[in-house]
Amino acid sequence: VPRNYDPALHPFEVPREYTRALNATKLERVFAKPFLASLDGHRDGVNCMAKHPKSLSTVLSGACDGEVKIWNLTKRQCIRTIQAHEGFVRGMCARFCGTSFFTVGDDKTVKQWKMESPEYGEEEEPIHTILGKTVYTGIDHHWKEAVFATCGHQVDIWDEQRTSPMCSLTWGFDSISSVKFNPIETYLLGSCASDRNIVLYDMRKSTPLKKVILNMRTNTLCWNPMEAFVFTAANEDY
C-alpha cells in the first residue's frame, strides 16, 4: 500500500485531533476510579442478589453454600447472615412492601424471611417454609399483591397464604431459569428457559401468551420500569 510519510498529510488528522481534544476535556473522568468497595464475607460464590424495594442502602445476596447476607451499602458492611438453605440459594426477591423476602434453594423449599433482624434471644427462623416437588431455579414477587412466582420445571404462581400453587403455567418441557413480573402491567410475567426461548405469560388467563426462540440461551430478563412492554434479556451471545 503506497503511503505518504509527510506528517502534514496524515490521513487521520481530524479524527486524531478530535480524540485528543475529547480526552483533554475528559481527563477527570479518565482518572476517576470506578471501583468503590467490595463487600467481603461470603465463603462461597455469590449466586443471586436482590435489592430492597424501599431502602436504597440495603442489598441481599445469596451464596452457593446456602448462606444469605444482608448488606448496608453506606457502611459497606454485612448487617445479618442467615443459613437459609442446604445447597445453593437459587433465587431471591424482596416483598413489594420491604418487610420480608423470599429465597428458593436446591433443597426444594421456598422460604419467607423477615427483613428485620430477630430480637435478642429470638431464633433466626423463616416465617413460612413451602416444600415443593422439584428444585426451584428462580423466584419473583408481584409488585402490588401478595402473590409470587417460582420457576423450575414450570412457572408456578403462589398465594402467600397457601402451600400449593394457585396455577402452573407451562409451554414445552424444559427447565426455566428465571421468571420476572412486569412492574407496570403487573399481571404479565416473562420467563426464559434453557431451550433458548423466552415465554410471556398472563396471570389472569393463566395461559402462556407468546414464545420467542433465539439462537443462544437467555439466562435472565428484566422489565423496563417505565415502558410496560420493553424488557432486556441477558443472552449468551454476549
PDB file of C-alpha atoms in Angstrom:
ATOM      1  CA  VAL A   1       0.000   0.000   0.000  1.00  0.00           C
ATOM      2  CA  PRO A   2       1.629   3.284  -1.040  1.00  0.00           C
ATOM      3  CA  ARG A   3       1.759   5.775   1.763  1.00  0.00           C
ATOM      4  CA  ASN A   4       2.880   9.374   2.124  1.00  0.00           C
ATOM      5  CA  TYR A   5       5.028   9.834   5.218  1.00  0.00           C
ATOM      6  CA  ASP A   6       4.711  13.601   5.225  1.00  0.00           C
ATOM      7  CA  PRO A   7       3.299  14.430   8.708  1.00  0.00           C
ATOM      8  CA  ALA A   8       1.352  17.349   7.250  1.00  0.00           C
ATOM      9  CA  LEU A   9      -0.732  14.908   5.195  1.00  0.00           C
ATOM     10  CA  HIS A  10      -1.675  12.389   7.854  1.00  0.00           C
ATOM     11  CA  PRO A  11      -4.872  10.567   6.746  1.00  0.00           C
ATOM     12  CA  PHE A  12      -6.446  10.530  10.211  1.00  0.00           C
ATOM     13  CA  GLU A  13      -5.537  14.043  11.214  1.00  0.00           C
ATOM     14  CA  VAL A  14      -9.049  15.288  12.010  1.00  0.00           C
ATOM     15  CA  PRO A  15     -10.209  12.207  13.968  1.00  0.00           C
ATOM     16  CA  ARG A  16      -6.902  12.209  15.831  1.00  0.00           C
ATOM     17  CA  GLU A  17      -7.245  15.826  16.896  1.00  0.00           C
ATOM     18  CA  TYR A  18     -10.858  15.218  17.861  1.00  0.00           C
ATOM     19  CA  THR A  19      -9.862  12.292  20.084  1.00  0.00           C
ATOM     20  CA  ARG A  20      -7.129  14.339  21.722  1.00  0.00           C
ATOM     21  CA  ALA A  21      -9.486  17.216  22.422  1.00  0.00           C
ATOM     22  CA  LEU A  22     -12.071  14.831  23.819  1.00  0.00           C
ATOM     23  CA  ASN A  23      -9.518  13.156  26.086  1.00  0.00           C
ATOM     24  CA  ALA A  24      -8.268  16.503  27.300  1.00  0.00           C
ATOM     25  CA  THR A  25     -11.771  17.501  28.370  1.00  0.00           C
ATOM     26  CA  LYS A  26     -12.447  14.092  29.916  1.00  0.00           C
ATOM     27  CA  LEU A  27      -9.251  13.670  31.915  1.00  0.00           C
ATOM     28  CA  GLU A  28     -11.003  13.967  35.283  1.00  0.00           C
ATOM     29  CA  ARG A  29     -13.339  11.171  34.269  1.00  0.00           C
ATOM     30  CA  VAL A  30     -10.485   9.102  32.802  1.00  0.00           C
ATOM     31  CA  PHE A  31      -8.640   9.153  36.138  1.00  0.00           C
ATOM     32  CA  ALA A  32     -11.774   8.694  38.239  1.00  0.00           C
ATOM     33  CA  LYS A  33     -11.794   5.321  39.916  1.00  0.00           C
ATOM     34  CA  PRO A  34     -14.973   3.403  39.090  1.00  0.00           C
ATOM     35  CA  PHE A  35     -14.401   0.799  41.822  1.00  0.00           C
ATOM     36  CA  LEU A  36     -15.917   1.864  45.151  1.00  0.00           C
ATOM     37  CA  ALA A  37     -15.869  -1.061  47.557  1.00  0.00           C
ATOM     38  CA  SER A  38     -16.076  -4.814  47.799  1.00  0.00           C
ATOM     39  CA  LEU A  39     -18.464  -6.495  50.200  1.00  0.00           C
ATOM     40  CA  ASP A  40     -16.460  -9.406  51.585  1.00  0.00           C
ATOM     41  CA  GLY A  41     -17.775 -12.165  53.786  1.00  0.00           C
ATOM     42  CA  HIS A  42     -19.271 -14.938  51.655  1.00  0.00           C
ATOM     43  CA  ARG A  43     -17.341 -18.188  51.948  1.00  0.00           C
ATOM     44  CA  ASP A  44     -18.645 -19.442  48.609  1.00  0.00           C
ATOM     45  CA  GLY A  45     -19.538 -17.944  45.242  1.00  0.00           C
ATOM     46  CA  VAL A  46     -22.447 -15.477  45.170  1.00  0.00           C
ATOM     47  CA  ASN A  47     -25.254 -16.958  43.088  1.00  0.00           C
ATOM     48  CA  CYS A  48     -28.085 -14.392  43.260  1.00  0.00           C
ATOM     49  CA  MET A  49     -28.833 -10.889  44.502  1.00  0.00           C
ATOM     50  CA  ALA A  50     -31.895  -8.807  45.310  1.00  0.00           C
ATOM     51  CA  LYS A  51     -32.439  -5.202  46.246  1.00  0.00           C
ATOM     52  CA  HIS A  52     -34.730  -3.710  48.860  1.00  0.00           C
ATOM     53  CA  PRO A  53     -37.777  -2.008  47.256  1.00  0.00           C
ATOM     54  CA  LYS A  54     -37.878   0.888  49.764  1.00  0.00           C
ATOM     55  CA  SER A  55     -34.365   1.262  51.197  1.00  0.00           C
ATOM     56  CA  LEU A  56     -31.618   2.166  48.717  1.00  0.00           C
ATOM     57  CA  SER A  57     -28.817   1.173  51.061  1.00  0.00           C
ATOM     58  CA  THR A  58     -29.972  -2.438  51.561  1.00  0.00           C
ATOM     59  CA  VAL A  59     -28.869  -5.261  49.263  1.00  0.00           C
ATOM     60  CA  LEU A  60     -29.332  -9.008  49.736  1.00  0.00           C
ATOM     61  CA  SER A  61     -27.045 -11.695  48.354  1.00  0.00           C
ATOM     62  CA  GLY A  62     -27.294 -15.475  48.342  1.00  0.00           C
ATOM     63  CA  ALA A  63     -24.344 -17.830  48.004  1.00  0.00           C
ATOM     64  CA  CYS A  64     -23.700 -21.362  46.806  1.00  0.00           C
ATOM     65  CA  ASP A  65     -23.345 -22.689  50.364  1.00  0.00           C
ATOM     66  CA  GLY A  66     -26.944 -21.723  51.200  1.00  0.00           C
ATOM     67  CA  GLU A  67     -25.984 -18.550  53.065  1.00  0.00           C
ATOM     68  CA  VAL A  68     -27.889 -15.264  52.692  1.00  0.00           C
ATOM     69  CA  LYS A  69     -26.309 -11.980  53.712  1.00  0.00           C
ATOM     70  CA  ILE A  70     -27.973  -8.572  54.073  1.00  0.00           C
ATOM     71  CA  TRP A  71     -25.616  -5.665  53.384  1.00  0.00           C
ATOM     72  CA  ASN A  72     -25.665  -1.990  54.277  1.00  0.00           C
ATOM     73  CA  LEU A  73     -24.185  -0.135  51.304  1.00  0.00           C
ATOM     74  CA  THR A  74     -23.496   3.146  53.129  1.00  0.00           C
ATOM     75  CA  LYS A  75     -21.484   1.446  55.877  1.00  0.00           C
ATOM     76  CA  ARG A  76     -20.348  -1.243  53.400  1.00  0.00           C
ATOM     77  CA  GLN A  77     -20.728  -3.995  55.911  1.00  0.00           C
ATOM     78  CA  CYS A  78     -22.870  -7.057  56.477  1.00  0.00           C
ATOM     79  CA  ILE A  79     -25.838  -6.455  58.797  1.00  0.00           C
ATOM     80  CA  ARG A  80     -27.015 -10.021  59.068  1.00  0.00           C
ATOM     81  CA  THR A  81     -26.225 -13.565  57.942  1.00  0.00           C
ATOM     82  CA  ILE A  82     -28.763 -16.373  57.591  1.00  0.00           C
ATOM     83  CA  GLN A  83     -28.063 -20.013  56.851  1.00  0.00           C
ATOM     84  CA  ALA A  84     -31.123 -20.241  54.624  1.00  0.00           C
ATOM     85  CA  HIS A  85     -30.807 -23.444  52.578  1.00  0.00           C
ATOM     86  CA  GLU A  86     -28.874 -26.653  52.192  1.00  0.00           C
ATOM     87  CA  GLY A  87     -27.158 -26.398  48.830  1.00  0.00           C
ATOM     88  CA  PHE A  88     -27.281 -23.417  46.500  1.00  0.00           C
ATOM     89  CA  VAL A  89     -29.525 -20.399  47.012  1.00  0.00           C
ATOM     90  CA  ARG A  90     -31.027 -20.349  43.512  1.00  0.00           C
ATOM     91  CA  GLY A  91     -33.092 -17.181  43.668  1.00  0.00           C
ATOM     92  CA  MET A  92     -34.308 -14.453  45.983  1.00  0.00           C
ATOM     93  CA  CYS A  93     -36.663 -11.497  45.881  1.00  0.00           C
ATOM     94  CA  ALA A  94     -37.973  -8.911  48.341  1.00  0.00           C
ATOM     95  CA  ARG A  95     -41.677  -8.394  49.017  1.00  0.00           C
ATOM     96  CA  PHE A  96     -43.022  -5.145  47.486  1.00  0.00           C
ATOM     97  CA  CYS A  97     -43.555  -3.584  50.951  1.00  0.00           C
ATOM     98  CA  GLY A  98     -39.997  -4.397  52.021  1.00  0.00           C
ATOM     99  CA  THR A  99     -40.942  -6.158  55.281  1.00  0.00           C
ATOM    100  CA  SER A 100     -39.835  -9.632  54.201  1.00  0.00           C
ATOM    101  CA  PHE A 101     -38.042 -11.500  51.442  1.00  0.00           C
ATOM    102  CA  PHE A 102     -38.236 -14.925  49.797  1.00  0.00           C
ATOM    103  CA  THR A 103     -35.495 -17.396  48.929  1.00  0.00           C
ATOM    104  CA  VAL A 104     -35.518 -20.634  46.942  1.00  0.00           C
ATOM    105  CA  GLY A 105     -32.811 -23.260  47.083  1.00  0.00           C
ATOM    106  CA  ASP A 106     -31.608 -26.641  45.913  1.00  0.00           C
ATOM    107  CA  ASP A 107     -33.373 -28.294  48.883  1.00  0.00           C
ATOM    108  CA  LYS A 108     -36.718 -27.819  47.006  1.00  0.00           C
ATOM    109  CA  THR A 109     -38.007 -25.254  49.516  1.00  0.00           C
ATOM    110  CA  VAL A 110     -39.370 -21.722  49.282  1.00  0.00           C
ATOM    111  CA  LYS A 111     -38.742 -19.746  52.471  1.00  0.00           C
ATOM    112  CA  GLN A 112     -40.024 -16.351  53.579  1.00  0.00           C
ATOM    113  CA  TRP A 113     -37.827 -14.382  55.993  1.00  0.00           C
ATOM    114  CA  LYS A 114     -38.273 -11.173  57.972  1.00  0.00           C
ATOM    115  CA  MET A 115     -36.219  -8.246  56.712  1.00  0.00           C
ATOM    116  CA  GLU A 116     -35.538  -7.011  60.268  1.00  0.00           C
ATOM    117  CA  SER A 117     -33.064  -8.833  62.467  1.00  0.00           C
ATOM    118  CA  PRO A 118     -34.595 -11.071  65.152  1.00  0.00           C
ATOM    119  CA  GLU A 119     -34.975  -9.666  68.682  1.00  0.00           C
ATOM    120  CA  TYR A 120     -32.454 -10.544  71.370  1.00  0.00           C
ATOM    121  CA  GLY A 121     -32.850 -14.210  72.278  1.00  0.00           C
ATOM    122  CA  GLU A 122     -35.092 -14.969  69.290  1.00  0.00           C
ATOM    123  CA  GLU A 123     -34.230 -17.778  66.908  1.00  0.00           C
ATOM    124  CA  GLU A 124     -33.373 -16.968  63.276  1.00  0.00           C
ATOM    125  CA  GLU A 125     -36.231 -18.824  61.611  1.00  0.00           C
ATOM    126  CA  PRO A 126     -38.261 -18.335  58.424  1.00  0.00           C
ATOM    127  CA  ILE A 127     -41.852 -17.035  58.663  1.00  0.00           C
ATOM    128  CA  HIS A 128     -43.077 -19.680  56.196  1.00  0.00           C
ATOM    129  CA  THR A 129     -41.500 -22.686  54.525  1.00  0.00           C
ATOM    130  CA  ILE A 130     -43.059 -24.351  51.482  1.00  0.00           C
ATOM    131  CA  LEU A 131     -41.749 -27.744  50.442  1.00  0.00           C
ATOM    132  CA  GLY A 132     -42.082 -28.263  46.686  1.00  0.00           C
ATOM    133  CA  LYS A 133     -41.819 -31.290  44.435  1.00  0.00           C
ATOM    134  CA  THR A 134     -38.932 -30.094  42.237  1.00  0.00           C
ATOM    135  CA  VAL A 135     -35.934 -27.773  42.530  1.00  0.00           C
ATOM    136  CA  TYR A 136     -36.867 -24.121  42.004  1.00  0.00           C
ATOM    137  CA  THR A 137     -34.398 -22.059  40.000  1.00  0.00           C
ATOM    138  CA  GLY A 138     -35.866 -18.585  40.406  1.00  0.00           C
ATOM    139  CA  ILE A 139     -38.483 -16.506  42.217  1.00  0.00           C
ATOM    140  CA  ASP A 140     -40.084 -13.093  41.795  1.00  0.00           C
ATOM    141  CA  HIS A 141     -42.767 -11.261  43.751  1.00  0.00           C
ATOM    142  CA  HIS A 142     -45.827  -9.447  42.409  1.00  0.00           C
ATOM    143  CA  TRP A 143     -45.472  -5.644  42.550  1.00  0.00           C
ATOM    144  CA  LYS A 144     -48.806  -4.964  44.287  1.00  0.00           C
ATOM    145  CA  GLU A 145     -50.402  -8.173  45.598  1.00  0.00           C
ATOM    146  CA  ALA A 146     -49.451 -10.992  47.984  1.00  0.00           C
ATOM    147  CA  VAL A 147     -48.567 -13.276  45.077  1.00  0.00           C
ATOM    148  CA  PHE A 148     -45.219 -14.630  43.956  1.00  0.00           C
ATOM    149  CA  ALA A 149     -43.991 -16.809  41.103  1.00  0.00           C
ATOM    150  CA  THR A 150     -41.347 -19.529  41.089  1.00  0.00           C
ATOM    151  CA  CYS A 151     -39.807 -21.296  38.138  1.00  0.00           C
ATOM    152  CA  GLY A 152     -38.199 -24.687  37.664  1.00  0.00           C
ATOM    153  CA  HIS A 153     -39.850 -27.336  35.518  1.00  0.00           C
ATOM    154  CA  GLN A 154     -42.742 -24.910  35.066  1.00  0.00           C
ATOM    155  CA  VAL A 155     -43.814 -21.460  36.248  1.00  0.00           C
ATOM    156  CA  ASP A 156     -45.881 -21.718  39.447  1.00  0.00           C
ATOM    157  CA  ILE A 157     -47.967 -18.821  40.790  1.00  0.00           C
ATOM    158  CA  TRP A 158     -48.369 -18.936  44.589  1.00  0.00           C
ATOM    159  CA  ASP A 159     -50.577 -17.137  47.064  1.00  0.00           C
ATOM    160  CA  GLU A 160     -48.602 -16.224  50.186  1.00  0.00           C
ATOM    161  CA  GLN A 161     -51.229 -17.870  52.419  1.00  0.00           C
ATOM    162  CA  ARG A 162     -51.276 -21.233  50.623  1.00  0.00           C
ATOM    163  CA  THR A 163     -48.797 -24.085  50.456  1.00  0.00           C
ATOM    164  CA  SER A 164     -49.748 -25.250  46.966  1.00  0.00           C
ATOM    165  CA  PRO A 165     -49.529 -23.145  43.795  1.00  0.00           C
ATOM    166  CA  MET A 166     -52.659 -21.333  42.546  1.00  0.00           C
ATOM    167  CA  CYS A 167     -51.787 -22.224  38.967  1.00  0.00           C
ATOM    168  CA  SER A 168     -48.933 -23.743  36.985  1.00  0.00           C
ATOM    169  CA  LEU A 169     -48.025 -22.402  33.559  1.00  0.00           C
ATOM    170  CA  THR A 170     -46.033 -24.468  31.110  1.00  0.00           C
ATOM    171  CA  TRP A 171     -45.077 -24.423  27.431  1.00  0.00           C
ATOM    172  CA  GLY A 172     -42.779 -27.277  26.471  1.00  0.00           C
ATOM    173  CA  PHE A 173     -40.807 -29.411  28.898  1.00  0.00           C
ATOM    174  CA  ASP A 174     -37.629 -27.549  29.678  1.00  0.00           C
ATOM    175  CA  SER A 175     -36.180 -26.088  32.851  1.00  0.00           C
ATOM    176  CA  ILE A 176     -36.889 -22.379  33.259  1.00  0.00           C
ATOM    177  CA  SER A 177     -34.010 -20.349  34.630  1.00  0.00           C
ATOM    178  CA  SER A 178     -35.661 -17.047  35.508  1.00  0.00           C
ATOM    179  CA  VAL A 179     -39.128 -15.520  35.908  1.00  0.00           C
ATOM    180  CA  LYS A 180     -39.999 -11.826  36.350  1.00  0.00           C
ATOM    181  CA  PHE A 181     -43.215  -9.894  36.951  1.00  0.00           C
ATOM    182  CA  ASN A 182     -43.887  -6.781  34.899  1.00  0.00           C
ATOM    183  CA  PRO A 183     -43.803  -3.717  37.216  1.00  0.00           C
ATOM    184  CA  ILE A 184     -46.489  -1.801  35.266  1.00  0.00           C
ATOM    185  CA  GLU A 185     -48.822  -4.378  33.744  1.00  0.00           C
ATOM    186  CA  THR A 186     -48.483  -6.380  36.937  1.00  0.00           C
ATOM    187  CA  TYR A 187     -50.349  -9.470  35.711  1.00  0.00           C
ATOM    188  CA  LEU A 188     -47.755 -10.131  32.978  1.00  0.00           C
ATOM    189  CA  LEU A 189     -44.771 -12.426  33.519  1.00  0.00           C
ATOM    190  CA  GLY A 190     -41.712 -13.130  31.407  1.00  0.00           C
ATOM    191  CA  SER A 191     -39.544 -16.219  31.708  1.00  0.00           C
ATOM    192  CA  CYS A 192     -36.546 -17.672  29.918  1.00  0.00           C
ATOM    193  CA  ALA A 193     -35.830 -21.368  29.570  1.00  0.00           C
ATOM    194  CA  SER A 194     -32.783 -23.442  28.759  1.00  0.00           C
ATOM    195  CA  ASP A 195     -34.076 -24.467  25.312  1.00  0.00           C
ATOM    196  CA  ARG A 196     -33.237 -20.905  24.136  1.00  0.00           C
ATOM    197  CA  ASN A 197     -36.742 -19.475  24.415  1.00  0.00           C
ATOM    198  CA  ILE A 198     -38.404 -16.513  26.108  1.00  0.00           C
ATOM    199  CA  VAL A 199     -42.060 -17.043  27.070  1.00  0.00           C
ATOM    200  CA  LEU A 200     -44.552 -14.377  28.183  1.00  0.00           C
ATOM    201  CA  TYR A 201     -47.469 -15.382  30.417  1.00  0.00           C
ATOM    202  CA  ASP A 202     -50.719 -13.729  31.507  1.00  0.00           C
ATOM    203  CA  MET A 203     -51.678 -14.395  35.114  1.00  0.00           C
ATOM    204  CA  ARG A 204     -55.385 -13.562  34.623  1.00  0.00           C
ATOM    205  CA  LYS A 205     -55.952 -16.054  31.821  1.00  0.00           C
ATOM    206  CA  SER A 206     -53.432 -18.457  33.390  1.00  0.00           C
ATOM    207  CA  THR A 207     -52.063 -19.278  29.927  1.00  0.00           C
ATOM    208  CA  PRO A 208     -48.800 -18.588  28.119  1.00  0.00           C
ATOM    209  CA  LEU A 209     -49.124 -15.740  25.602  1.00  0.00           C
ATOM    210  CA  LYS A 210     -46.123 -15.807  23.307  1.00  0.00           C
ATOM    211  CA  LYS A 211     -42.913 -17.708  22.784  1.00  0.00           C
ATOM    212  CA  VAL A 212     -39.745 -16.461  21.079  1.00  0.00           C
ATOM    213  CA  ILE A 213     -36.885 -18.826  20.243  1.00  0.00           C
ATOM    214  CA  LEU A 214     -33.437 -17.231  19.965  1.00  0.00           C
ATOM    215  CA  ASN A 215     -30.144 -18.532  18.595  1.00  0.00           C
ATOM    216  CA  MET A 216     -28.482 -18.693  22.001  1.00  0.00           C
ATOM    217  CA  ARG A 217     -29.766 -19.213  25.526  1.00  0.00           C
ATOM    218  CA  THR A 218     -31.037 -16.315  27.634  1.00  0.00           C
ATOM    219  CA  ASN A 219     -30.013 -16.524  31.286  1.00  0.00           C
ATOM    220  CA  THR A 220     -32.287 -13.897  32.806  1.00  0.00           C
ATOM    221  CA  LEU A 221     -34.506 -10.987  31.846  1.00  0.00           C
ATOM    222  CA  CYS A 222     -35.501  -7.660  33.338  1.00  0.00           C
ATOM    223  CA  TRP A 223     -38.526  -5.444  32.610  1.00  0.00           C
ATOM    224  CA  ASN A 224     -38.294  -1.730  31.942  1.00  0.00           C
ATOM    225  CA  PRO A 225     -39.880   0.098  34.920  1.00  0.00           C
ATOM    226  CA  MET A 226     -41.187   2.956  32.716  1.00  0.00           C
ATOM    227  CA  GLU A 227     -42.286   1.406  29.428  1.00  0.00           C
ATOM    228  CA  ALA A 228     -44.548  -1.572  30.042  1.00  0.00           C
ATOM    229  CA  PHE A 229     -43.693  -3.684  27.008  1.00  0.00           C
ATOM    230  CA  VAL A 230     -39.916  -3.310  26.887  1.00  0.00           C
ATOM    231  CA  PHE A 231     -37.606  -5.808  28.531  1.00  0.00           C
ATOM    232  CA  THR A 232     -33.885  -6.600  28.445  1.00  0.00           C
ATOM    233  CA  ALA A 233     -32.574 -10.130  28.088  1.00  0.00           C
ATOM    234  CA  ALA A 234     -29.117 -11.275  29.174  1.00  0.00           C
ATOM    235  CA  ASN A 235     -28.116 -13.654  26.409  1.00  0.00           C
ATOM    236  CA  GLU A 236     -25.149 -15.991  25.950  1.00  0.00           C
ATOM    237  CA  ASP A 237     -24.109 -14.343  22.659  1.00  0.00           C
ATOM    238  CA  TYR A 238     -22.583 -11.608  24.883  1.00  0.00           C
TER     239      TYR A 238
END
